[in-house]
PDB file of C-alpha atoms and ligand atoms in Angstrom:
ATOM      1  CA  MET A  88     -39.744 -79.994 134.006  1.00 46.00           C
ATOM      2  CA  SER A  89     -36.620 -78.048 134.921  1.00 46.00           C
ATOM      3  CA  VAL A  90     -34.552 -78.873 137.997  1.00 48.00           C
ATOM      4  CA  ASN A  91     -34.541 -75.356 139.340  1.00 55.00           C
ATOM      5  CA  ARG A  92     -38.244 -74.623 139.411  1.00 69.00           C
ATOM      6  CA  ALA A  93     -38.909 -71.423 141.324  1.00 68.00           C
ATOM      7  CA  ASP A  94     -41.751 -72.935 143.347  1.00 79.00           C
ATOM      8  CA  ARG A  95     -39.571 -75.625 144.844  1.00 89.00           C
ATOM      9  CA  GLU A  96     -39.073 -75.648 148.591  1.00 94.00           C
ATOM     10  CA  PHE A  97     -35.363 -76.522 148.257  1.00 96.00           C
ATOM     11  CA  HIS A  98     -32.792 -75.353 145.743  1.00 95.00           C
ATOM     12  CA  PHE A  99     -31.804 -78.405 143.682  1.00 96.00           C
ATOM     13  CA  THR A 100     -29.059 -78.068 141.078  1.00 95.00           C
ATOM     14  CA  SER A 101     -27.741 -80.397 138.397  1.00 96.00           C
ATOM     15  CA  ALA A 102     -24.575 -80.670 140.480  1.00 97.00           C
ATOM     16  CA  ASP A 103     -26.661 -81.909 143.472  1.00 97.00           C
ATOM     17  CA  PHE A 104     -28.374 -84.435 141.209  1.00 97.00           C
ATOM     18  CA  ASN A 105     -25.040 -85.668 139.831  1.00 98.00           C
ATOM     19  CA  LEU A 106     -23.605 -86.184 143.327  1.00 97.00           C
ATOM     20  CA  ILE A 107     -26.706 -88.145 144.343  1.00 98.00           C
ATOM     21  CA  LYS A 108     -26.558 -90.136 141.120  1.00 98.00           C
ATOM     22  CA  ASP A 109     -22.912 -91.091 141.847  1.00 98.00           C
ATOM     23  CA  LEU A 110     -23.699 -92.012 145.438  1.00 97.00           C
ATOM     24  CA  ILE A 111     -26.644 -94.313 144.709  1.00 98.00           C
ATOM     25  CA  TYR A 112     -24.660 -95.930 141.888  1.00 98.00           C
ATOM     26  CA  LYS A 113     -21.735 -96.612 144.237  1.00 97.00           C
ATOM     27  CA  ARG A 114     -23.878 -97.869 147.106  1.00 96.00           C
ATOM     28  CA  ALA A 115     -26.656 -99.791 145.342  1.00 98.00           C
ATOM     29  CA  GLY A 116     -25.651-100.085 141.681  1.00 98.00           C
ATOM     30  CA  ILE A 117     -28.752 -98.110 140.730  1.00 98.00           C
ATOM     31  CA  ASN A 118     -28.116 -96.217 137.514  1.00 97.00           C
ATOM     32  CA  LEU A 119     -30.284 -93.078 137.577  1.00 97.00           C
ATOM     33  CA  ALA A 120     -31.149 -91.505 134.225  1.00 95.00           C
ATOM     34  CA  GLU A 121     -31.355 -87.703 133.864  1.00 94.00           C
ATOM     35  CA  SER A 122     -35.113 -88.119 133.513  1.00 96.00           C
ATOM     36  CA  LYS A 123     -35.262 -89.141 137.202  1.00 96.00           C
ATOM     37  CA  LYS A 124     -34.274 -85.690 138.510  1.00 96.00           C
ATOM     38  CA  ASP A 125     -37.799 -84.758 139.569  1.00 96.00           C
ATOM     39  CA  MET A 126     -38.359 -88.130 141.197  1.00 97.00           C
ATOM     40  CA  VAL A 127     -35.088 -87.753 143.130  1.00 98.00           C
ATOM     41  CA  TYR A 128     -36.026 -84.238 144.224  1.00 97.00           C
ATOM     42  CA  SER A 129     -39.439 -85.279 145.437  1.00 97.00           C
ATOM     43  CA  ARG A 130     -38.278 -88.397 147.317  1.00 97.00           C
ATOM     44  CA  LEU A 131     -35.270 -86.735 148.940  1.00 98.00           C
ATOM     45  CA  SER A 132     -37.053 -83.503 149.864  1.00 98.00           C
ATOM     46  CA  ARG A 133     -38.950 -85.625 152.377  1.00 98.00           C
ATOM     47  CA  ARG A 134     -35.629 -86.693 153.875  1.00 98.00           C
ATOM     48  CA  LEU A 135     -34.442 -83.071 154.099  1.00 98.00           C
ATOM     49  CA  ARG A 136     -37.653 -82.209 155.953  1.00 98.00           C
ATOM     50  CA  ALA A 137     -37.370 -85.246 158.236  1.00 97.00           C
ATOM     51  CA  ASN A 138     -33.822 -84.200 159.172  1.00 97.00           C
ATOM     52  CA  GLY A 139     -34.701 -80.511 159.541  1.00 98.00           C
ATOM     53  CA  LEU A 140     -32.242 -79.541 156.789  1.00 97.00           C
ATOM     54  CA  LYS A 141     -32.408 -76.484 154.569  1.00 97.00           C
ATOM     55  CA  THR A 142     -30.276 -77.468 151.568  1.00 97.00           C
ATOM     56  CA  PHE A 143     -29.293 -80.494 149.486  1.00 97.00           C
ATOM     57  CA  GLN A 144     -25.699 -79.624 150.270  1.00 97.00           C
ATOM     58  CA  GLN A 145     -26.372 -80.199 153.987  1.00 97.00           C
ATOM     59  CA  TYR A 146     -28.090 -83.454 153.094  1.00 98.00           C
ATOM     60  CA  LEU A 147     -25.095 -84.615 151.045  1.00 97.00           C
ATOM     61  CA  GLU A 148     -22.817 -83.778 153.984  1.00 96.00           C
ATOM     62  CA  LEU A 149     -25.014 -85.931 156.216  1.00 96.00           C
ATOM     63  CA  LEU A 150     -24.697 -88.787 153.721  1.00 96.00           C
ATOM     64  CA  ASN A 151     -20.927 -88.529 153.863  1.00 91.00           C
ATOM     65  CA  ASP A 152     -21.061 -89.299 157.572  1.00 88.00           C
ATOM     66  CA  ASN A 153     -20.740 -93.083 157.570  1.00 83.00           C
ATOM     67  CA  GLN A 154     -22.170 -93.340 161.085  1.00 86.00           C
ATOM     68  CA  SER A 155     -25.436 -91.645 160.129  1.00 89.00           C
ATOM     69  CA  ASP A 156     -28.684 -93.658 160.074  1.00 92.00           C
ATOM     70  CA  GLU A 157     -29.568 -91.603 157.034  1.00 97.00           C
ATOM     71  CA  GLN A 158     -27.503 -93.930 154.795  1.00 95.00           C
ATOM     72  CA  GLN A 159     -30.236 -96.563 154.875  1.00 97.00           C
ATOM     73  CA  GLU A 160     -33.050 -94.015 154.557  1.00 97.00           C
ATOM     74  CA  PHE A 161     -31.316 -92.662 151.462  1.00 98.00           C
ATOM     75  CA  LEU A 162     -31.210 -96.141 149.894  1.00 98.00           C
ATOM     76  CA  ASN A 163     -34.822 -96.856 150.902  1.00 98.00           C
ATOM     77  CA  SER A 164     -35.920 -93.564 149.332  1.00 98.00           C
ATOM     78  CA  LEU A 165     -34.351 -94.209 145.955  1.00 98.00           C
ATOM     79  CA  THR A 166     -35.408 -97.816 145.347  1.00 98.00           C
ATOM     80  CA  THR A 167     -38.419 -98.575 143.191  1.00 97.00           C
ATOM     81  CA  ASN A 168     -40.469-101.330 144.760  1.00 97.00           C
ATOM     82  CA  LEU A 169     -43.178-102.073 142.217  1.00 97.00           C
ATOM     83  CA  THR A 170     -44.307-105.688 142.505  1.00 98.00           C
ATOM     84  CA  SER A 171     -47.416-107.854 142.644  1.00 98.00           C
ATOM     85  CA  PHE A 172     -48.631-111.334 143.518  1.00 98.00           C
ATOM     86  CA  PHE A 173     -47.958-113.832 140.713  1.00 98.00           C
ATOM     87  CA  ARG A 174     -46.312-111.184 138.555  1.00 98.00           C
ATOM     88  CA  GLU A 175     -45.210-112.848 135.296  1.00 97.00           C
ATOM     89  CA  ALA A 176     -47.408-115.795 136.118  1.00 97.00           C
ATOM     90  CA  HIS A 177     -45.825-118.224 133.653  1.00 97.00           C
ATOM     91  CA  HIS A 178     -42.718-118.343 135.869  1.00 98.00           C
ATOM     92  CA  PHE A 179     -44.695-120.043 138.621  1.00 98.00           C
ATOM     93  CA  ASP A 180     -45.778-122.796 136.214  1.00 98.00           C
ATOM     94  CA  ILE A 181     -42.140-123.304 135.213  1.00 98.00           C
ATOM     95  CA  LEU A 182     -41.217-123.409 138.905  1.00 98.00           C
ATOM     96  CA  LYS A 183     -43.877-126.051 139.658  1.00 98.00           C
ATOM     97  CA  GLU A 184     -42.652-128.182 136.748  1.00 97.00           C
ATOM     98  CA  PHE A 185     -39.072-127.849 138.010  1.00 98.00           C
ATOM     99  CA  LEU A 186     -40.072-128.912 141.549  1.00 98.00           C
ATOM    100  CA  GLU A 187     -41.058-132.364 140.184  1.00 95.00           C
ATOM    101  CA  SER A 188     -37.500-133.507 139.777  1.00 91.00           C
ATOM    102  CA  ARG A 189     -35.691-131.808 142.669  1.00 97.00           C
ATOM    103  CA  PRO A 190     -34.183-133.493 145.723  1.00 95.00           C
ATOM    104  CA  HIS A 191     -35.638-132.227 149.021  1.00 96.00           C
ATOM    105  CA  PRO A 192     -35.501-129.745 150.565  1.00 97.00           C
ATOM    106  CA  VAL A 193     -35.646-127.458 147.557  1.00 98.00           C
ATOM    107  CA  LYS A 194     -33.882-124.182 148.328  1.00 98.00           C
ATOM    108  CA  ILE A 195     -35.077-120.969 146.700  1.00 98.00           C
ATOM    109  CA  TRP A 196     -33.641-117.470 147.025  1.00 99.00           C
ATOM    110  CA  CYS A 197     -35.683-114.439 146.029  1.00 99.00           C
ATOM    111  CA  CYS A 198     -33.070-111.674 145.991  1.00 98.00           C
ATOM    112  CA  ALA A 199     -35.160-108.535 145.292  1.00 98.00           C
ATOM    113  CA  ALA A 200     -38.228-109.451 147.310  1.00 98.00           C
ATOM    114  CA  SER A 201     -39.589-105.926 147.753  1.00 98.00           C
ATOM    115  CA  THR A 202     -42.792-105.916 149.854  1.00 98.00           C
ATOM    116  CA  GLY A 203     -43.071-109.716 149.762  1.00 98.00           C
ATOM    117  CA  GLU A 204     -45.599-110.473 147.045  1.00 98.00           C
ATOM    118  CA  GLU A 205     -42.972-112.378 145.054  1.00 98.00           C
ATOM    119  CA  PRO A 206     -41.665-114.705 147.803  1.00 99.00           C
ATOM    120  CA  TYR A 207     -45.221-115.347 149.029  1.00 98.00           C
ATOM    121  CA  SER A 208     -46.229-116.240 145.451  1.00 98.00           C
ATOM    122  CA  ILE A 209     -43.276-118.653 145.327  1.00 98.00           C
ATOM    123  CA  ALA A 210     -44.384-120.177 148.643  1.00 98.00           C
ATOM    124  CA  ILE A 211     -47.988-120.517 147.425  1.00 98.00           C
ATOM    125  CA  ALA A 212     -46.835-122.187 144.178  1.00 98.00           C
ATOM    126  CA  CYS A 213     -44.787-124.672 146.223  1.00 98.00           C
ATOM    127  CA  MET A 214     -47.685-125.413 148.602  1.00 98.00           C
ATOM    128  CA  GLU A 215     -50.016-125.931 145.665  1.00 98.00           C
ATOM    129  CA  HIS A 216     -47.525-128.189 143.935  1.00 98.00           C
ATOM    130  CA  PHE A 217     -47.006-130.406 146.989  1.00 98.00           C
ATOM    131  CA  SER A 218     -50.647-130.059 148.199  1.00 98.00           C
ATOM    132  CA  SER A 219     -49.239-129.242 151.620  1.00 98.00           C
ATOM    133  CA  TYR A 220     -48.862-126.275 153.969  1.00 98.00           C
ATOM    134  CA  THR A 221     -45.422-127.656 154.815  1.00 98.00           C
ATOM    135  CA  PRO A 222     -43.837-128.432 151.453  1.00 98.00           C
ATOM    136  CA  PRO A 223     -40.200-129.607 151.391  1.00 98.00           C
ATOM    137  CA  VAL A 224     -39.041-126.160 150.312  1.00 98.00           C
ATOM    138  CA  LYS A 225     -37.130-123.395 152.062  1.00 98.00           C
ATOM    139  CA  ILE A 226     -37.266-119.828 150.844  1.00 98.00           C
ATOM    140  CA  TRP A 227     -34.808-117.025 151.539  1.00 98.00           C
ATOM    141  CA  ALA A 228     -36.067-113.551 150.627  1.00 98.00           C
ATOM    142  CA  SER A 229     -33.831-110.490 150.646  1.00 98.00           C
ATOM    143  CA  ASP A 230     -33.843-106.883 149.535  1.00 98.00           C
ATOM    144  CA  LEU A 231     -31.681-103.830 149.972  1.00 98.00           C
ATOM    145  CA  ASP A 232     -34.581-101.761 151.277  1.00 98.00           C
ATOM    146  CA  THR A 233     -35.318-102.286 154.987  1.00 98.00           C
ATOM    147  CA  LYS A 234     -38.763-100.632 154.842  1.00 98.00           C
ATOM    148  CA  VAL A 235     -40.105-103.034 152.220  1.00 98.00           C
ATOM    149  CA  LEU A 236     -38.615-105.994 154.089  1.00 98.00           C
ATOM    150  CA  ASP A 237     -40.458-104.913 157.195  1.00 98.00           C
ATOM    151  CA  LYS A 238     -43.731-104.846 155.289  1.00 98.00           C
ATOM    152  CA  ALA A 239     -42.910-108.166 153.611  1.00 98.00           C
ATOM    153  CA  SER A 240     -42.330-109.979 156.881  1.00 98.00           C
ATOM    154  CA  LYS A 241     -45.630-108.687 158.310  1.00 98.00           C
ATOM    155  CA  GLY A 242     -47.519-110.090 155.286  1.00 98.00           C
ATOM    156  CA  VAL A 243     -50.401-107.615 155.514  1.00 98.00           C
ATOM    157  CA  TYR A 244     -51.785-106.138 152.285  1.00 98.00           C
ATOM    158  CA  SER A 245     -54.726-104.134 151.102  1.00 98.00           C
ATOM    159  CA  PHE A 246     -57.442-106.284 149.560  1.00 98.00           C
ATOM    160  CA  GLU A 247     -56.857-104.666 146.141  1.00 98.00           C
ATOM    161  CA  ARG A 248     -53.416-106.332 146.018  1.00 98.00           C
ATOM    162  CA  VAL A 249     -55.002-109.787 145.977  1.00 98.00           C
ATOM    163  CA  GLU A 250     -58.440-109.264 144.471  1.00 97.00           C
ATOM    164  CA  LYS A 251     -57.418-110.669 141.088  1.00 97.00           C
ATOM    165  CA  LEU A 252     -56.244-113.966 142.593  1.00 98.00           C
ATOM    166  CA  PRO A 253     -58.549-116.954 142.108  1.00 97.00           C
ATOM    167  CA  ASP A 254     -61.031-117.387 145.004  1.00 97.00           C
ATOM    168  CA  GLN A 255     -59.496-120.711 146.006  1.00 97.00           C
ATOM    169  CA  ARG A 256     -56.048-119.128 146.437  1.00 98.00           C
ATOM    170  CA  LEU A 257     -57.555-116.351 148.506  1.00 98.00           C
ATOM    171  CA  LYS A 258     -59.306-118.830 150.786  1.00 98.00           C
ATOM    172  CA  ASP A 259     -56.330-121.149 151.119  1.00 98.00           C
ATOM    173  CA  PHE A 260     -53.616-118.615 151.772  1.00 98.00           C
ATOM    174  CA  PHE A 261     -55.058-115.374 153.192  1.00 98.00           C
ATOM    175  CA  PHE A 262     -57.142-114.223 156.149  1.00 98.00           C
ATOM    176  CA  ARG A 263     -59.535-111.368 155.438  1.00 97.00           C
ATOM    177  CA  GLY A 264     -59.498-108.605 157.991  1.00 97.00           C
ATOM    178  CA  LYS A 265     -62.651-107.718 159.901  1.00 96.00           C
ATOM    179  CA  GLY A 266     -63.707-104.609 161.829  1.00 97.00           C
ATOM    180  CA  ALA A 267     -60.773-102.223 162.062  1.00 96.00           C
ATOM    181  CA  ASN A 268     -58.856-104.478 159.660  1.00 97.00           C
ATOM    182  CA  SER A 269     -61.494-104.676 156.973  1.00 97.00           C
ATOM    183  CA  GLY A 270     -60.060-103.973 153.538  1.00 97.00           C
ATOM    184  CA  LEU A 271     -56.874-105.791 154.560  1.00 98.00           C
ATOM    185  CA  VAL A 272     -55.650-109.356 154.130  1.00 98.00           C
ATOM    186  CA  LYS A 273     -52.901-111.211 155.968  1.00 98.00           C
ATOM    187  CA  VAL A 274     -50.976-114.177 154.615  1.00 98.00           C
ATOM    188  CA  LYS A 275     -51.539-117.368 156.603  1.00 98.00           C
ATOM    189  CA  SER A 276     -48.728-118.231 158.987  1.00 98.00           C
ATOM    190  CA  PRO A 277     -47.443-121.365 157.151  1.00 98.00           C
ATOM    191  CA  LEU A 278     -46.444-119.021 154.335  1.00 98.00           C
ATOM    192  CA  GLN A 279     -44.511-116.785 156.712  1.00 98.00           C
ATOM    193  CA  ASP A 280     -42.949-119.822 158.372  1.00 98.00           C
ATOM    194  CA  MET A 281     -41.485-120.928 155.044  1.00 98.00           C
ATOM    195  CA  ILE A 282     -39.641-117.693 154.355  1.00 98.00           C
ATOM    196  CA  HIS A 283     -36.559-116.217 155.958  1.00 98.00           C
ATOM    197  CA  PHE A 284     -36.454-112.459 155.261  1.00 98.00           C
ATOM    198  CA  PHE A 285     -33.124-110.639 155.512  1.00 98.00           C
ATOM    199  CA  GLN A 286     -31.370-107.596 154.161  1.00 98.00           C
ATOM    200  CA  LEU A 287     -28.853-108.022 151.368  1.00 98.00           C
ATOM    201  CA  ASN A 288     -27.309-105.522 148.983  1.00 98.00           C
ATOM    202  CA  LEU A 289     -26.561-107.291 145.700  1.00 98.00           C
ATOM    203  CA  LEU A 290     -23.660-104.894 145.296  1.00 97.00           C
ATOM    204  CA  ASP A 291     -21.908-105.870 148.529  1.00 97.00           C
ATOM    205  CA  SER A 292     -18.618-107.682 148.105  1.00 94.00           C
ATOM    206  CA  SER A 293     -19.717-110.488 150.401  1.00 95.00           C
ATOM    207  CA  TRP A 294     -23.215-111.829 151.019  1.00 97.00           C
ATOM    208  CA  PRO A 295     -24.479-113.226 154.345  1.00 95.00           C
ATOM    209  CA  ILE A 296     -25.554-116.543 152.812  1.00 97.00           C
ATOM    210  CA  ASN A 297     -24.173-119.972 153.319  1.00 96.00           C
ATOM    211  CA  GLU A 298     -26.370-121.978 150.955  1.00 97.00           C
ATOM    212  CA  LYS A 299     -26.427-123.360 147.460  1.00 98.00           C
ATOM    213  CA  PHE A 300     -29.818-122.797 145.842  1.00 98.00           C
ATOM    214  CA  ASP A 301     -31.899-124.809 143.399  1.00 98.00           C
ATOM    215  CA  VAL A 302     -33.551-121.615 142.213  1.00 98.00           C
ATOM    216  CA  ILE A 303     -32.733-117.905 142.320  1.00 98.00           C
ATOM    217  CA  PHE A 304     -35.442-115.360 141.552  1.00 98.00           C
ATOM    218  CA  CYS A 305     -33.782-112.106 140.514  1.00 98.00           C
ATOM    219  CA  ARG A 306     -36.586-110.311 138.751  1.00 98.00           C
ATOM    220  CA  ASN A 307     -36.957-106.658 137.820  1.00 98.00           C
ATOM    221  CA  VAL A 308     -33.935-105.392 139.694  1.00 98.00           C
ATOM    222  CA  MET A 309     -31.190-105.850 137.070  1.00 98.00           C
ATOM    223  CA  ILE A 310     -32.997-103.242 134.928  1.00 97.00           C
ATOM    224  CA  TYR A 311     -31.780-100.613 137.406  1.00 98.00           C
ATOM    225  CA  PHE A 312     -28.151-101.713 136.923  1.00 98.00           C
ATOM    226  CA  ASP A 313     -25.832-101.037 133.990  1.00 98.00           C
ATOM    227  CA  LYS A 314     -24.334-103.971 132.096  1.00 98.00           C
ATOM    228  CA  PRO A 315     -21.002-104.139 133.990  1.00 98.00           C
ATOM    229  CA  THR A 316     -22.903-104.211 137.305  1.00 98.00           C
ATOM    230  CA  GLN A 317     -25.294-106.877 135.977  1.00 98.00           C
ATOM    231  CA  TYR A 318     -22.296-108.963 134.937  1.00 98.00           C
ATOM    232  CA  LYS A 319     -20.684-108.582 138.375  1.00 98.00           C
ATOM    233  CA  VAL A 320     -23.894-109.700 140.145  1.00 98.00           C
ATOM    234  CA  LEU A 321     -24.443-112.615 137.745  1.00 98.00           C
ATOM    235  CA  LYS A 322     -20.884-113.769 138.350  1.00 98.00           C
ATOM    236  CA  LYS A 323     -21.491-113.619 142.086  1.00 98.00           C
ATOM    237  CA  PHE A 324     -24.605-115.800 141.703  1.00 98.00           C
ATOM    238  CA  GLN A 325     -22.531-118.624 140.217  1.00 98.00           C
ATOM    239  CA  PRO A 326     -21.323-120.310 143.427  1.00 97.00           C
ATOM    240  CA  TYR A 327     -24.753-119.858 145.064  1.00 98.00           C
ATOM    241  CA  LEU A 328     -26.716-121.667 142.336  1.00 98.00           C
ATOM    242  CA  LYS A 329     -26.537-125.431 141.877  1.00 98.00           C
ATOM    243  CA  ASP A 330     -25.177-126.489 138.480  1.00 98.00           C
ATOM    244  CA  ASP A 331     -28.605-127.639 137.293  1.00 97.00           C
ATOM    245  CA  GLY A 332     -30.456-124.780 139.058  1.00 98.00           C
ATOM    246  CA  LEU A 333     -32.623-122.062 137.526  1.00 98.00           C
ATOM    247  CA  LEU A 334     -32.259-118.290 137.529  1.00 98.00           C
ATOM    248  CA  PHE A 335     -35.517-116.396 136.926  1.00 98.00           C
ATOM    249  CA  ALA A 336     -35.103-112.893 135.464  1.00 98.00           C
ATOM    250  CA  GLY A 337     -37.669-110.148 134.841  1.00 98.00           C
ATOM    251  CA  HIS A 338     -39.655-109.791 131.625  1.00 96.00           C
ATOM    252  CA  SER A 339     -37.438-107.051 130.195  1.00 96.00           C
ATOM    253  CA  GLU A 340     -34.129-108.420 131.410  1.00 97.00           C
ATOM    254  CA  SER A 341     -31.734-110.397 129.241  1.00 96.00           C
ATOM    255  CA  PHE A 342     -28.061-111.213 129.609  1.00 97.00           C
ATOM    256  CA  PRO A 343     -26.412-111.707 126.219  1.00 96.00           C
ATOM    257  CA  HIS A 344     -23.392-109.869 127.668  1.00 97.00           C
ATOM    258  CA  ALA A 345     -23.013-112.651 130.246  1.00 98.00           C
ATOM    259  CA  SER A 346     -23.393-115.642 127.933  1.00 98.00           C
ATOM    260  CA  ASP A 347     -20.252-117.162 129.465  1.00 98.00           C
ATOM    261  CA  LEU A 348     -22.151-117.321 132.800  1.00 98.00           C
ATOM    262  CA  PHE A 349     -25.822-118.012 132.005  1.00 98.00           C
ATOM    263  CA  LYS A 350     -27.741-119.314 129.022  1.00 97.00           C
ATOM    264  CA  LEU A 351     -31.400-118.758 128.296  1.00 97.00           C
ATOM    265  CA  ARG A 352     -33.582-121.806 128.824  1.00 96.00           C
ATOM    266  CA  LYS A 353     -36.993-120.283 128.132  1.00 92.00           C
ATOM    267  CA  HIS A 354     -39.131-117.211 128.892  1.00 91.00           C
ATOM    268  CA  THR A 355     -36.429-115.254 130.780  1.00 97.00           C
ATOM    269  CA  VAL A 356     -35.417-118.323 132.788  1.00 98.00           C
ATOM    270  CA  TYR A 357     -31.686-119.052 132.724  1.00 98.00           C
ATOM    271  CA  THR A 358     -29.395-121.939 133.580  1.00 98.00           C
ATOM    272  CA  LYS A 359     -25.649-121.901 134.153  1.00 98.00           C
ATOM    273  CA  ALA A 360     -23.668-121.783 130.888  1.00 97.00           C
TER     274      ALA A 360
HETATM  275  C1  LIG B  90     -39.080-103.292 141.042  1.00 60.92           C
HETATM  276  S1  LIG B  90     -38.759-104.160 142.504  1.00 60.92           S
HETATM  277  C2  LIG B  90     -38.936-105.840 141.931  1.00 60.92           C
HETATM  278  C3  LIG B  90     -39.631-106.710 142.944  1.00 60.92           C
HETATM  279  C4  LIG B  90     -39.855-108.154 142.521  1.00 60.92           C
HETATM  280  N1  LIG B  90     -38.605-108.830 142.299  1.00 60.92           N
HETATM  281  C5  LIG B  90     -40.723-108.239 141.303  1.00 60.92           C
HETATM  282  O1  LIG B  90     -40.234-108.578 140.223  1.00 60.92           O
HETATM  283  O2  LIG B  90     -41.930-107.967 141.407  1.00 60.92           O
HETATM  284  C6  LIG B  90     -36.970-103.994 142.645  1.00 60.92           C
HETATM  285  C7  LIG B  90     -36.447-104.287 144.039  1.00 60.92           C
HETATM  286  O3  LIG B  90     -35.021-104.375 143.964  1.00 60.92           O
HETATM  287  C8  LIG B  90     -34.490-103.834 145.152  1.00 60.92           C
HETATM  288  N2  LIG B  90     -33.083-103.437 144.931  1.00 60.92           N
HETATM  289  C9  LIG B  90     -32.603-102.362 144.252  1.00 60.92           C
HETATM  290  N3  LIG B  90     -31.265-102.334 144.297  1.00 60.92           N
HETATM  291  C10 LIG B  90     -30.890-103.413 145.016  1.00 60.92           C
HETATM  292  C11 LIG B  90     -29.619-103.916 145.432  1.00 60.92           C
HETATM  293  N4  LIG B  90     -28.469-103.303 145.124  1.00 60.92           N
HETATM  294  N5  LIG B  90     -29.598-105.051 146.187  1.00 60.92           N
HETATM  295  C12 LIG B  90     -30.755-105.682 146.521  1.00 60.92           C
HETATM  296  N6  LIG B  90     -31.973-105.242 146.176  1.00 60.92           N
HETATM  297  C13 LIG B  90     -32.036-104.123 145.428  1.00 60.92           C
HETATM  298  C14 LIG B  90     -35.397-102.666 145.469  1.00 60.92           C
HETATM  299  O4  LIG B  90     -35.342-102.301 146.828  1.00 60.92           O
HETATM  300  C15 LIG B  90     -36.769-103.206 145.043  1.00 60.92           C
HETATM  301  O5  LIG B  90     -37.488-103.725 146.136  1.00 60.92           O
END
């Protein structure tokens, strides 16, 4: 599909796309391929409408105003938040095995938590492992995108998001909505109590964390970064991960270019080199 389709509401040129591409790369590390032009147009057209703007040029001017609330909306619009409960399920078995030998409390950071399915899956795995609603584990869950964090902290999902979970998990960890809430589930409050949600941009020069973690989950976000950015983020993880801690990556992520920092242990799980 061409960028300048006649039926488009707003004129959108390659130059507009390139400016947006540079901006999201600078602010979030997200490396947009040319093939994302239509996606960018469609997501940002909504922002033009919301701001009552007529052109992408006006929108780019708004983004250059550092005081504008639109900065965050821009980031929220261009993130991809695909996730699910117990995605890459083998990782949760590796986590449970790892919990055996850890001093308490075990500290886990999920750094691209999206709408919360991942940190809640981590919390469920920990509760199952310790057979307790108050396991000796603390979870920090962050994301760049404030909209997904808001959804994550509420812990309310459509039933389809959980229908593939085993019945026992559903009973133990979710309430099913009734009446006006039918078709929805809500995570039980001990799960929410275990997790501290906060905003964090992996690209920021300093992070608002004062912890050393046993485990970092950083899954399916590095794929949006180029190799130099991945290396920078991996280097920044170093002081936040205990020497014998684990770093979980996504199924299509690997870091041979950072072999001085992390070595593969198994199935996209890394330890410090
Ligand atoms: C595809 S989702 C992955 C969610 C989850 N980790 C999983 O594997 O199912 C990627 C998430 O990374 C977040 N993200 C993108 N760039 C980021 C950045 N610079 N800092 C922190 N989070 C970022 C997005 O907002 C999005 O929620």
